[in-house]
Short mmCIF file of C-alpha atoms in Angstrom, two decimals:
data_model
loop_
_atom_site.label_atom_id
_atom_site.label_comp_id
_atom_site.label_asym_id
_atom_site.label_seq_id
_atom_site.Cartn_x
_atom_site.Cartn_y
_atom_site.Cartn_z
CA UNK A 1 -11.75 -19.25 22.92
CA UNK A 2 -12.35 -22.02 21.24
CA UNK A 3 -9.17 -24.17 19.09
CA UNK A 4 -9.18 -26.74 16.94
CA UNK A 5 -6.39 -28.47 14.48
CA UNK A 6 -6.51 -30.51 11.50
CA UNK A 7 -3.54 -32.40 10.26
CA UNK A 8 -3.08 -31.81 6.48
CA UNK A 9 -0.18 -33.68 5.68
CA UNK A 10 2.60 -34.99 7.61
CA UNK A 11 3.72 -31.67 8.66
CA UNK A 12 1.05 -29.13 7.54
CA UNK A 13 -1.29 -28.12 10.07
CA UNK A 14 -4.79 -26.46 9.72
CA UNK A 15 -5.56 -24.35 12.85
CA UNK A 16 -9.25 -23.23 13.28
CA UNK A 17 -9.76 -20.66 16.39
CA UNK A 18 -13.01 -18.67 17.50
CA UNK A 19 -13.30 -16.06 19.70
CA UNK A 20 -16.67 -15.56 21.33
CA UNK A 21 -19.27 -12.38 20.08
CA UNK A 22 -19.07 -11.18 23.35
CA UNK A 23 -15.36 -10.82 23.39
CA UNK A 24 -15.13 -9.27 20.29
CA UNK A 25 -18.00 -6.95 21.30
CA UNK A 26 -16.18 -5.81 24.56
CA UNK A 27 -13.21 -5.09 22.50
CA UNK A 28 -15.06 -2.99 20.06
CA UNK A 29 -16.75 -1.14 22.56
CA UNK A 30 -14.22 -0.37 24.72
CA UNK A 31 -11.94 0.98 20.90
CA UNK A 32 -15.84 3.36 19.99
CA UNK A 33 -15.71 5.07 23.61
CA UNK A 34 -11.59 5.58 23.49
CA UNK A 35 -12.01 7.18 19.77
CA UNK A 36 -14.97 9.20 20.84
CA UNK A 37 -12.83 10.98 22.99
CA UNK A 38 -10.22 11.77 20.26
CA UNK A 39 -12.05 12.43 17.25
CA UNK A 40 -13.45 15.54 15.30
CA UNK A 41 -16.67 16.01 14.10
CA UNK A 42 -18.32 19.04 12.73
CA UNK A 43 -20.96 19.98 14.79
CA UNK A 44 -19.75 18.33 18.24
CA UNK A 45 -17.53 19.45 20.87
CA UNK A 46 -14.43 17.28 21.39
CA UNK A 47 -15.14 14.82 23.40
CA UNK A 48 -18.87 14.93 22.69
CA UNK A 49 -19.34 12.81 19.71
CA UNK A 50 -22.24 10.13 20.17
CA UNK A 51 -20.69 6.60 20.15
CA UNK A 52 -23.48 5.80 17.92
CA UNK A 53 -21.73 8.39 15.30
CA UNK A 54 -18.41 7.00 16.12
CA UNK A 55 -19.60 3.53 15.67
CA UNK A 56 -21.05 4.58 11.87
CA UNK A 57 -18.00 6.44 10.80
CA UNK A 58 -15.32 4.20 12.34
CA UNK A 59 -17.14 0.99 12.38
CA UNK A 60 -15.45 -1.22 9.93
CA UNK A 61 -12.01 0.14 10.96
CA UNK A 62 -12.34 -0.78 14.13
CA UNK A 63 -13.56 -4.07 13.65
CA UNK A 64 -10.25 -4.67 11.44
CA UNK A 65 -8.46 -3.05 14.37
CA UNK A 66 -9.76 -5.61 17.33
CA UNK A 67 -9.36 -8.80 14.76
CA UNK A 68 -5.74 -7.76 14.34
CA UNK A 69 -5.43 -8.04 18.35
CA UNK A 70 -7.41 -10.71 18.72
CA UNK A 71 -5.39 -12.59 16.49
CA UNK A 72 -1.94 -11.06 17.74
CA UNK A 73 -3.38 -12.27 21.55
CA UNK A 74 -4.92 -15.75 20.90
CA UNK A 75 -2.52 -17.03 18.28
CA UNK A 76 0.38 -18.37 20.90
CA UNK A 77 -2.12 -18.83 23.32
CA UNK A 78 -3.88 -21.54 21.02
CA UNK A 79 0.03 -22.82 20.52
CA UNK A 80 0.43 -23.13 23.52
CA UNK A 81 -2.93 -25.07 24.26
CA UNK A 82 -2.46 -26.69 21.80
CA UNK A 83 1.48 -27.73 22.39
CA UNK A 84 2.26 -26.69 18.74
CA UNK A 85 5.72 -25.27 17.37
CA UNK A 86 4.92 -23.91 14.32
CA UNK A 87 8.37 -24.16 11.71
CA UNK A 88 8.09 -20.62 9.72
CA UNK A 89 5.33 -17.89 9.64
CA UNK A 90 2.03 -19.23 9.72
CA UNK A 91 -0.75 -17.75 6.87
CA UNK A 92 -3.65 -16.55 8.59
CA UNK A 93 -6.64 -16.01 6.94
CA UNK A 94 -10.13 -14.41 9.03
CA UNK A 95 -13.12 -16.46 8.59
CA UNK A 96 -16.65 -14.92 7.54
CA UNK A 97 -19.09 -15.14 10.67
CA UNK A 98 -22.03 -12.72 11.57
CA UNK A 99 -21.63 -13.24 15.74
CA UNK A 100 -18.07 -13.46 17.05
CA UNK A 101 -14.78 -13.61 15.37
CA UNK A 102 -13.00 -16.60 13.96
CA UNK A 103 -9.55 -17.60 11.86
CA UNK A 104 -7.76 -20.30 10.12
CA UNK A 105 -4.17 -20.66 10.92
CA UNK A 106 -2.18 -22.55 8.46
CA UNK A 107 1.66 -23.59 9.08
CA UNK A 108 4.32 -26.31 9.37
CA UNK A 109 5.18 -27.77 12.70
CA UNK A 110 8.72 -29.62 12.90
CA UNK A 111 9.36 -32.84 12.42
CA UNK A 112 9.89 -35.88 14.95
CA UNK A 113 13.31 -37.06 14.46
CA UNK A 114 14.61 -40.86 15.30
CA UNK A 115 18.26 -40.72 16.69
CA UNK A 116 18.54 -44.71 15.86
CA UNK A 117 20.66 -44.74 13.01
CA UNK A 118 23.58 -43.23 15.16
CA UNK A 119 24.54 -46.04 16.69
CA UNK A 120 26.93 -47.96 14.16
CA UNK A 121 27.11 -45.08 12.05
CA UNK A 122 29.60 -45.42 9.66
CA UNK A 123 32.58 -42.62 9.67
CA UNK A 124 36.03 -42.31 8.05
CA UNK A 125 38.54 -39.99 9.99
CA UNK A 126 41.45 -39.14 8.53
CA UNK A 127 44.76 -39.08 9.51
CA UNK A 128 47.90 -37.23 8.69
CA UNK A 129 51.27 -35.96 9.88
CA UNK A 130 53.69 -33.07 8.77
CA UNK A 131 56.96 -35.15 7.03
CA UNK A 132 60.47 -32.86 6.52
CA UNK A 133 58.95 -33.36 3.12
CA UNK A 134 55.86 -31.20 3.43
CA UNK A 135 57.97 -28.63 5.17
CA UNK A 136 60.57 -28.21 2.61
CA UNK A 137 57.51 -27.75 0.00
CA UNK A 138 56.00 -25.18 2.17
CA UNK A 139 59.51 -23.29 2.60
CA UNK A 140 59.38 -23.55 -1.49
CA UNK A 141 55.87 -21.64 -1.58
CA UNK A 142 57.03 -19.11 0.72
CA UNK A 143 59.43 -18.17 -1.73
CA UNK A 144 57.56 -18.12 -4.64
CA UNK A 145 55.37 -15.47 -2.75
CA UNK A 146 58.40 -13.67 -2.51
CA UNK A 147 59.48 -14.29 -6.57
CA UNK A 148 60.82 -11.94 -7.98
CA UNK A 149 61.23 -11.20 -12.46
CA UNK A 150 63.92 -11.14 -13.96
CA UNK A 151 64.46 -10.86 -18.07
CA UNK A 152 65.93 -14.15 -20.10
CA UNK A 153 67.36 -13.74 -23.53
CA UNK A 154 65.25 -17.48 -24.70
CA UNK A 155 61.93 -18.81 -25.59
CA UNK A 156 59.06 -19.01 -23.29
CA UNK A 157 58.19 -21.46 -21.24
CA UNK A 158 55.69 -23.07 -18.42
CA UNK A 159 55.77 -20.58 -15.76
CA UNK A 160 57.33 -17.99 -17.18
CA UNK A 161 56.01 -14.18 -17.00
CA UNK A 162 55.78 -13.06 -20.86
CA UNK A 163 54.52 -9.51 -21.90
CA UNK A 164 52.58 -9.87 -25.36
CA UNK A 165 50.79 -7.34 -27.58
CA UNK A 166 47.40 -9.26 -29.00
CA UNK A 167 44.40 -8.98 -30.82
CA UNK A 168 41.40 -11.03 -31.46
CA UNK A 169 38.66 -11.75 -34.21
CA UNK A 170 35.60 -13.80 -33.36
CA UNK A 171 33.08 -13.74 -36.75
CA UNK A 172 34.82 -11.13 -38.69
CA UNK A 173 34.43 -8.76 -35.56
CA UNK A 174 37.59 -7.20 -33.88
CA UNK A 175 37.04 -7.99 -29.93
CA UNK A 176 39.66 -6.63 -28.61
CA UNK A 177 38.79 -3.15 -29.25
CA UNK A 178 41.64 -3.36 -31.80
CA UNK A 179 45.55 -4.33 -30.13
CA UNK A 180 46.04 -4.87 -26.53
CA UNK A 181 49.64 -4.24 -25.80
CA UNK A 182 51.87 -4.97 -23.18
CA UNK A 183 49.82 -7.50 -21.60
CA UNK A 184 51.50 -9.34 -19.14
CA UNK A 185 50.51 -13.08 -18.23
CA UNK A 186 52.02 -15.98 -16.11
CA UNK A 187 52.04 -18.87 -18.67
CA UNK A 188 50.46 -21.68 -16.24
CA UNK A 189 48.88 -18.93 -13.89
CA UNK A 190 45.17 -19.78 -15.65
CA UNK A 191 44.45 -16.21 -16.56
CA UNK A 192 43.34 -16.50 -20.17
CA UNK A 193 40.88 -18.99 -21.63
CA UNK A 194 42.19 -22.77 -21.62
CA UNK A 195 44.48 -23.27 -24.54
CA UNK A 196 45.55 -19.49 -25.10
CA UNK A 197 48.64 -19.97 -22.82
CA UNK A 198 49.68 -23.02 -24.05
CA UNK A 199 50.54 -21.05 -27.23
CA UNK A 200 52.58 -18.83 -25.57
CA UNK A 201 55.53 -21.27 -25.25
CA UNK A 202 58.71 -21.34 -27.27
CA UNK A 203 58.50 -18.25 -28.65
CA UNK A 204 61.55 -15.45 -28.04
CA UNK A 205 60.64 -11.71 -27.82
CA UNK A 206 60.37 -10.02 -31.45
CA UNK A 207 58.57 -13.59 -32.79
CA UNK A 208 54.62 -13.23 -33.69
CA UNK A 209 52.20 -15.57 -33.93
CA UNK A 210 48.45 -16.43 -35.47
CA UNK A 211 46.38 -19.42 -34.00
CA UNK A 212 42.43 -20.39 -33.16
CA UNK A 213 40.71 -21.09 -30.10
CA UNK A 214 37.18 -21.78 -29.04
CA UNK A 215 36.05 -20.12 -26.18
CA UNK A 216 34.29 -21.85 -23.13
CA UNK A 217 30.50 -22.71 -23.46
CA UNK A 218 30.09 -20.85 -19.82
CA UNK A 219 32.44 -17.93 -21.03
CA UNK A 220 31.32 -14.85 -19.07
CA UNK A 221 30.82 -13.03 -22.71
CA UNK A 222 26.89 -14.23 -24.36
CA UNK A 223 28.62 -12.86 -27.69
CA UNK A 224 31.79 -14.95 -27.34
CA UNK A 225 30.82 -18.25 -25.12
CA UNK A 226 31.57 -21.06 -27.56
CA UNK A 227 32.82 -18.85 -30.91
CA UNK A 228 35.79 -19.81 -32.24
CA UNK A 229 38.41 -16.89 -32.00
CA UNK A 230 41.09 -15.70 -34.28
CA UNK A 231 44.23 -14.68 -31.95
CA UNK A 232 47.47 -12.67 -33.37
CA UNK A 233 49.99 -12.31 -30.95
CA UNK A 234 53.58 -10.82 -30.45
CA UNK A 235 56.16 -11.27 -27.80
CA UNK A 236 57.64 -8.35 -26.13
CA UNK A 237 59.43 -9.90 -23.35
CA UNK A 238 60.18 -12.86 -21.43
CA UNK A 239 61.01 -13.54 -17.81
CA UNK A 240 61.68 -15.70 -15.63
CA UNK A 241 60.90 -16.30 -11.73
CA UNK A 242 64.15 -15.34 -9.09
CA UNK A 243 63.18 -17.03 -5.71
CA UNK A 244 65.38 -15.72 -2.88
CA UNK A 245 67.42 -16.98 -1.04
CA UNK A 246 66.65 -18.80 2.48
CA UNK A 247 69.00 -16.39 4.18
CA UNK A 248 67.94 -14.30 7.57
CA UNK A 249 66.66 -11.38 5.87
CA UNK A 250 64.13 -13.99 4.46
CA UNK A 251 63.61 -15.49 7.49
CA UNK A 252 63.18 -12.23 9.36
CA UNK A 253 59.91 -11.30 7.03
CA UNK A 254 58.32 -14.45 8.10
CA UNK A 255 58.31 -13.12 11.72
CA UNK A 256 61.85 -15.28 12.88
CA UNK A 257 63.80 -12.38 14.66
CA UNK A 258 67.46 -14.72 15.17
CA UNK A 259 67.06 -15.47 10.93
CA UNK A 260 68.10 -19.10 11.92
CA UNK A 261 67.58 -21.70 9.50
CA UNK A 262 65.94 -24.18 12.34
CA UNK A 263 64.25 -21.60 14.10
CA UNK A 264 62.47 -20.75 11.12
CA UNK A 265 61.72 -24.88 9.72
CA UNK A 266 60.42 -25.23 13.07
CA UNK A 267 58.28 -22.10 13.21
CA UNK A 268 56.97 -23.22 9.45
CA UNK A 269 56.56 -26.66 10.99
CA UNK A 270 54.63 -25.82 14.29
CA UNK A 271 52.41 -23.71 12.36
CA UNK A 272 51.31 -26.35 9.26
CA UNK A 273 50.95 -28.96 12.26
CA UNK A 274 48.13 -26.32 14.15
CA UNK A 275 46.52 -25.85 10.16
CA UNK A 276 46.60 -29.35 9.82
CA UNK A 277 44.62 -30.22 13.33
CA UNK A 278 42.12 -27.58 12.16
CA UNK A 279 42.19 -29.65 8.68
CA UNK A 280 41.66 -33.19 10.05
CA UNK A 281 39.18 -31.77 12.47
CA UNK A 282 36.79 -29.95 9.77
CA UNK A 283 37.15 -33.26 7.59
CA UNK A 284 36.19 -35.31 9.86
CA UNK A 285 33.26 -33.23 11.01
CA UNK A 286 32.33 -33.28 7.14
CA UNK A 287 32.19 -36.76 7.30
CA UNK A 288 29.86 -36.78 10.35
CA UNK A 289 27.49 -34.31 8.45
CA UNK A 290 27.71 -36.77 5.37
CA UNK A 291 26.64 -39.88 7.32
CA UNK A 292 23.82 -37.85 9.32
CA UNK A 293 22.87 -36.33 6.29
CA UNK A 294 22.72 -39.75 4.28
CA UNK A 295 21.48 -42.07 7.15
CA UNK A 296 19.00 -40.24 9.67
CA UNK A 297 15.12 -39.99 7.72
CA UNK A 298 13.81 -36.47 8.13
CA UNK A 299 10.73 -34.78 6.86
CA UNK A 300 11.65 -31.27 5.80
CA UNK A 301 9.41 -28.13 6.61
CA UNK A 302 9.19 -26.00 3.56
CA UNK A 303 9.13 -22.99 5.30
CA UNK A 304 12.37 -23.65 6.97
CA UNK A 305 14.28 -24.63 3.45
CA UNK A 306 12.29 -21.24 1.95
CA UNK A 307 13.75 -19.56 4.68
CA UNK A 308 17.62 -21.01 3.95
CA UNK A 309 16.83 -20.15 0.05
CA UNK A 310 16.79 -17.08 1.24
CA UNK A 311 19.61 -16.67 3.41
CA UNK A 312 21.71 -18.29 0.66
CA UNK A 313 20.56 -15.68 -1.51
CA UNK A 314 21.62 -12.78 0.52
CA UNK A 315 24.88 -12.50 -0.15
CA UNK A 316 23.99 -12.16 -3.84
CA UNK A 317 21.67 -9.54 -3.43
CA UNK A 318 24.42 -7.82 -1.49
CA UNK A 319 26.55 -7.73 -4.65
CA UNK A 320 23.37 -7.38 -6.62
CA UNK A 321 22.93 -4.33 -4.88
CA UNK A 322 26.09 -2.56 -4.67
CA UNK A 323 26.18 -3.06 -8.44
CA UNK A 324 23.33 -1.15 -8.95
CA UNK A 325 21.36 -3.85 -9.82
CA UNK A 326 18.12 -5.54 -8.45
CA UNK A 327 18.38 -9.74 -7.47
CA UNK A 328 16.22 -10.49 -10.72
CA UNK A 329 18.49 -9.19 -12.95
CA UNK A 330 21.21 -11.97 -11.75
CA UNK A 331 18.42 -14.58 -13.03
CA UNK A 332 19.35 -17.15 -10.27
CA UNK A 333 16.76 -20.01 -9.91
CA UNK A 334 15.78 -20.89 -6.40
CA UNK A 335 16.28 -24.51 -7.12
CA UNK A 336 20.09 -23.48 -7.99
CA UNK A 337 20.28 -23.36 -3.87
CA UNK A 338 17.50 -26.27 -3.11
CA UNK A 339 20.03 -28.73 -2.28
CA UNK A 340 22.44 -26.76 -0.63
CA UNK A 341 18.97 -25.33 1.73
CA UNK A 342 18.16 -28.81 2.47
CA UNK A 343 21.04 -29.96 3.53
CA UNK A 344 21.55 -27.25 6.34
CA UNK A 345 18.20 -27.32 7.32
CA UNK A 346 18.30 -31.14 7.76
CA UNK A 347 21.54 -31.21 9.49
CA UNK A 348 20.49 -27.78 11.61
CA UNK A 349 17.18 -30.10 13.05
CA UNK A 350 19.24 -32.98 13.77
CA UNK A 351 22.04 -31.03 14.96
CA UNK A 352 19.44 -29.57 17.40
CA UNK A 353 17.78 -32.70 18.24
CA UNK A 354 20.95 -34.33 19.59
CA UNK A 355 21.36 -31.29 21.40
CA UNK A 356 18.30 -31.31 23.72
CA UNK A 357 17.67 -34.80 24.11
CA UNK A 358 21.07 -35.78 25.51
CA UNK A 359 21.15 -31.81 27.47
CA UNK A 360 24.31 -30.88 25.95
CA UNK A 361 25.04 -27.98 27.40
CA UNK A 362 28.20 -25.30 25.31
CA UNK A 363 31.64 -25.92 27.20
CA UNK A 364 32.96 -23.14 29.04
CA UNK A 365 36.85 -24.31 28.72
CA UNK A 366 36.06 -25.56 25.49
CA UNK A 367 34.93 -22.43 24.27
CA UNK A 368 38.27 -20.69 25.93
CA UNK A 369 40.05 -23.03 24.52
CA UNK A 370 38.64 -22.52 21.02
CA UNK A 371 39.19 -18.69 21.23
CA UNK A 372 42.75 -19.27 22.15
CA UNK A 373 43.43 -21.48 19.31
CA UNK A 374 42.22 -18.71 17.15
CA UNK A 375 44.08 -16.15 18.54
CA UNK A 376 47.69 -18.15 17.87
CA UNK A 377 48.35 -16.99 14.66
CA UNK A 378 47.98 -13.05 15.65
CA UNK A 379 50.81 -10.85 16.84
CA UNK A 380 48.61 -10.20 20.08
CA UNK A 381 47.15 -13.05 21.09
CA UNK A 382 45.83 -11.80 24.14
CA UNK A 383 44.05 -9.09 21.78
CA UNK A 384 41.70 -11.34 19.84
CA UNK A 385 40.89 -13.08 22.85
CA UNK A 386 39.66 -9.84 24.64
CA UNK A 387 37.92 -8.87 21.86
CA UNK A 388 35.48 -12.22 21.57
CA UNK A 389 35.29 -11.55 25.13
CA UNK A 390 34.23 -7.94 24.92
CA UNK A 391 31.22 -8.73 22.82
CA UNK A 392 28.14 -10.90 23.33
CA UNK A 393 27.24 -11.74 19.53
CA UNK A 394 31.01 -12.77 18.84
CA UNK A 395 31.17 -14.40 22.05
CA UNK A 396 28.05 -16.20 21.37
CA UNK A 397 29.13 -17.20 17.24
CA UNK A 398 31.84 -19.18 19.07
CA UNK A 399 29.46 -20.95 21.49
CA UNK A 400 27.38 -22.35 18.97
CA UNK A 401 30.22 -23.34 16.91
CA UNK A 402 31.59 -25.44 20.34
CA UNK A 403 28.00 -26.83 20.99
CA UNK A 404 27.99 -28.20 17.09
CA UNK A 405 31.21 -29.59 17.94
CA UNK A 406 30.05 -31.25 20.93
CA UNK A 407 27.24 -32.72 18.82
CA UNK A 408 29.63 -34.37 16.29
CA UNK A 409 31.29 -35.72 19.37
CA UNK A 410 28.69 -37.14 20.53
CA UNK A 411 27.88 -38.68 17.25
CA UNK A 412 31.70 -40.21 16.92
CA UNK A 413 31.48 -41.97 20.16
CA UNK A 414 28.44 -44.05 19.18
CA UNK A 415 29.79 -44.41 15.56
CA UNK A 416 32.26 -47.02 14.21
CA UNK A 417 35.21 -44.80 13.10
CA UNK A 418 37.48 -46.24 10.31
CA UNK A 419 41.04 -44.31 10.12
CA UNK A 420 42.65 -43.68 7.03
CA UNK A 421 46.04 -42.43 6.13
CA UNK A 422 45.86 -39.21 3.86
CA UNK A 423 48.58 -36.92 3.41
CA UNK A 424 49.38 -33.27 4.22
CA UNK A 425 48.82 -31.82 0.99
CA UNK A 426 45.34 -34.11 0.40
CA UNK A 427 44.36 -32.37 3.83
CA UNK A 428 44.62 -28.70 3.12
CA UNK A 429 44.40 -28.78 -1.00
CA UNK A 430 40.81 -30.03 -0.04
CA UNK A 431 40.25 -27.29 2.94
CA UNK A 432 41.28 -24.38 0.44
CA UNK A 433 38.85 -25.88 -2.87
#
């Protein structure tokens, strides 16, 4: 076997390798005598069929056969001889020769990546703490997911429920499929198009009401995204929010048995402090990505950001799918996911690069550790931590999120880390966007 390789670009490789006639002869051969021993032909006994027939019936066929081997068997070896790692499939194409057997492999090998611009990198961590403040606003959201309705005899207002009958015109045309009534909406809850709820305030239940609105360029509607809409309204009823009170049958819901007041600021506490670690700790690995992403030169194989295209597009297809619907239908443009791709496959290379040329190797406690954190907020800790256990694939999903996190420590020790001060809210607003 003979290899040879051509450098196309940067990245793009052009491998050439031949196999000798008298390999690809032997092969043949040894393929005529095996099918002369299985096929039929009129006029011969099984078993009995010249080769000579077998090589003029089956002759093409079996040279298609042995080239398909041939190039199944030689490809890695030729990799390997060559000390090629080919990033994505490889096109192969079979070259024309009258004596022997030859191909042209084409592919992408990965890219050599400099680790100098890690040292001094440049990386904000932020910092935060959980004040009495954030708890007592935290207590507050816990009731409101408790809220409960009650009817006022006044006008609407700003986060008030109101039930409304309604109808629309856009154009002359009625889109509303006529009245919609008893429609209830939380005036500040976002659920209409921007403007509509804003025109539900200060009106009292029996009061009606006519007024215009343009609807969104994006709106989900072709027929109605930017029209200007007629709107008639009337209110049925207005109420407002009840939160309870913070007494122990509260408390108990949230999982605080005694229904102390302190028992149950310091269970709210303990927990936002663990969601806030988790915060600060995905932020700052963010900003780690950001400054890799922005400062360390890479040459991209397209094959690998195809191959992330793809993978973004999956979950799509999914929905595409259970919806009865092919991907194509969705229109989505590759290029809607091109930066997203690129990113990941950048960071993914250098990610891996740090990895094997400082042999980090996945921490054991680390990843106990990890799985433990997890498990906190579940009734049975010990449960969820059997479980990763129990299975390889979960078990593994958690190793390779440690070994990333080893990376970005890695990274932060060589980089010059500026603190800043954020606050709690800053923290997890951002984590929930």
């Amino acid at each position: 076997m003979q290899v040879s390789v051509e450098k196309t670009s940067e990245l793009s490789r052009k491998m050439i390798v031949s196999v000798p006639d008298a390999v690809l002869q032997e092969k043949m051969e040894t393929r005529f005598k095996k099918l002369a021993r299985e096929v039929k032909v009129d006029g011969f006994r099984p078993g009995k069929v010249p080769t000579s027939m077998v090589k003029k019936l089956y002759g093409e066929r079996v040279k298609q056969e042995v080239a398909g081997d041939l190039i199944q068997t030689t490809y890695f070896e030729a990799l390997q001889q060559q000390e090629l790692v080919p990033a994505g499939h490889p096109s192969i194409t079979p070259a024309e020769k009258s004596e022997g057997f030859e191909y042209v492999a084409e592919f992408e090998v990965y890219p050599e990546i400099s680790l100098d611009a890690v040292n001094g990198l440049e990386v904000s961590r932020p910092t935060a703490s959980v004040t009495d403040a954030d708890v007592e606003k935290m207590i507050d959201k816990l009731k409101q997911q408790k809220q409960a309705w009650a009817v006022v005899e006044r006008a609407s207002q700003e986060g008030d429920r109101v039930t409304i009958h309604f109808s629309g015109v856009s154009e002359g045309e009625n889109f509303t499929d006529g009245k919609v009534e008893n429609y209830a909406i939380e005036i500040g809850g976002n659920q209409m198009i921007p403007g509509f709820e804003d025109e539900l305030k200060g009106l009292s239940v029996g009061e009606s009401k006519t007024f215009s609105i343009t609807f969104p360029e994006k709106y989900n509607s072709e027929k109605l995204a930017g029209k200007v809409a007629e709107f008639e309204i009337e209110m049925v009823k207005v109420e407002a929010a009840v939160l309870p009170e913070l007494d122990a049958e509260f408390i108990k819901a949230y999982g605080v048995e005694d229904g102390d007041v302190e028992s149950f600021r310091t269970d709210v506490k303990d927990n936002m402090e663990r969601e806030l670690a988790q915060g600060l700790k995905n932020k700052l690995k963010t900003a780690v990505m950001d400054a890799l992403f922005a400062n360390v030169q890479i040459t991209l194989p397209n094959a690998l950001i195809d191959q992330e295209i793809q993978a973004l597009m999956k979950p799509y297809a999914e929905r595409a799918g259970k919806a009865k619907l092919k991907l194509e239908d969705l229109n989505l443009p590759q290029d809607m996911f091109e930066n997203q791709a690129k990113r990941r496959v950048a960071l993914g290379l250098i990610l891996g690069e740090i990895i094997q040329k400082n042999d980090i190797k996945v921490d054991a406690d680390k990843v106990r550790a990890t799985i433990e954190d997890m498990a906190k907020s579940y009734e049975k800790p010990e449960d969820v931590i059997n479980w990763y256990y129990a299975d390889n694939s979960r078990l593994n999903d958690v190793q390779q999120m440690v070994l990333e996190d080893q990376a970005v420590a890695w990274v932060i020790e060589r980089a010059r880390v500026v603190d800043q001060s954020v606050g709690f809210e800053d923290v997890m607003d951002r984590q929930q966007a």
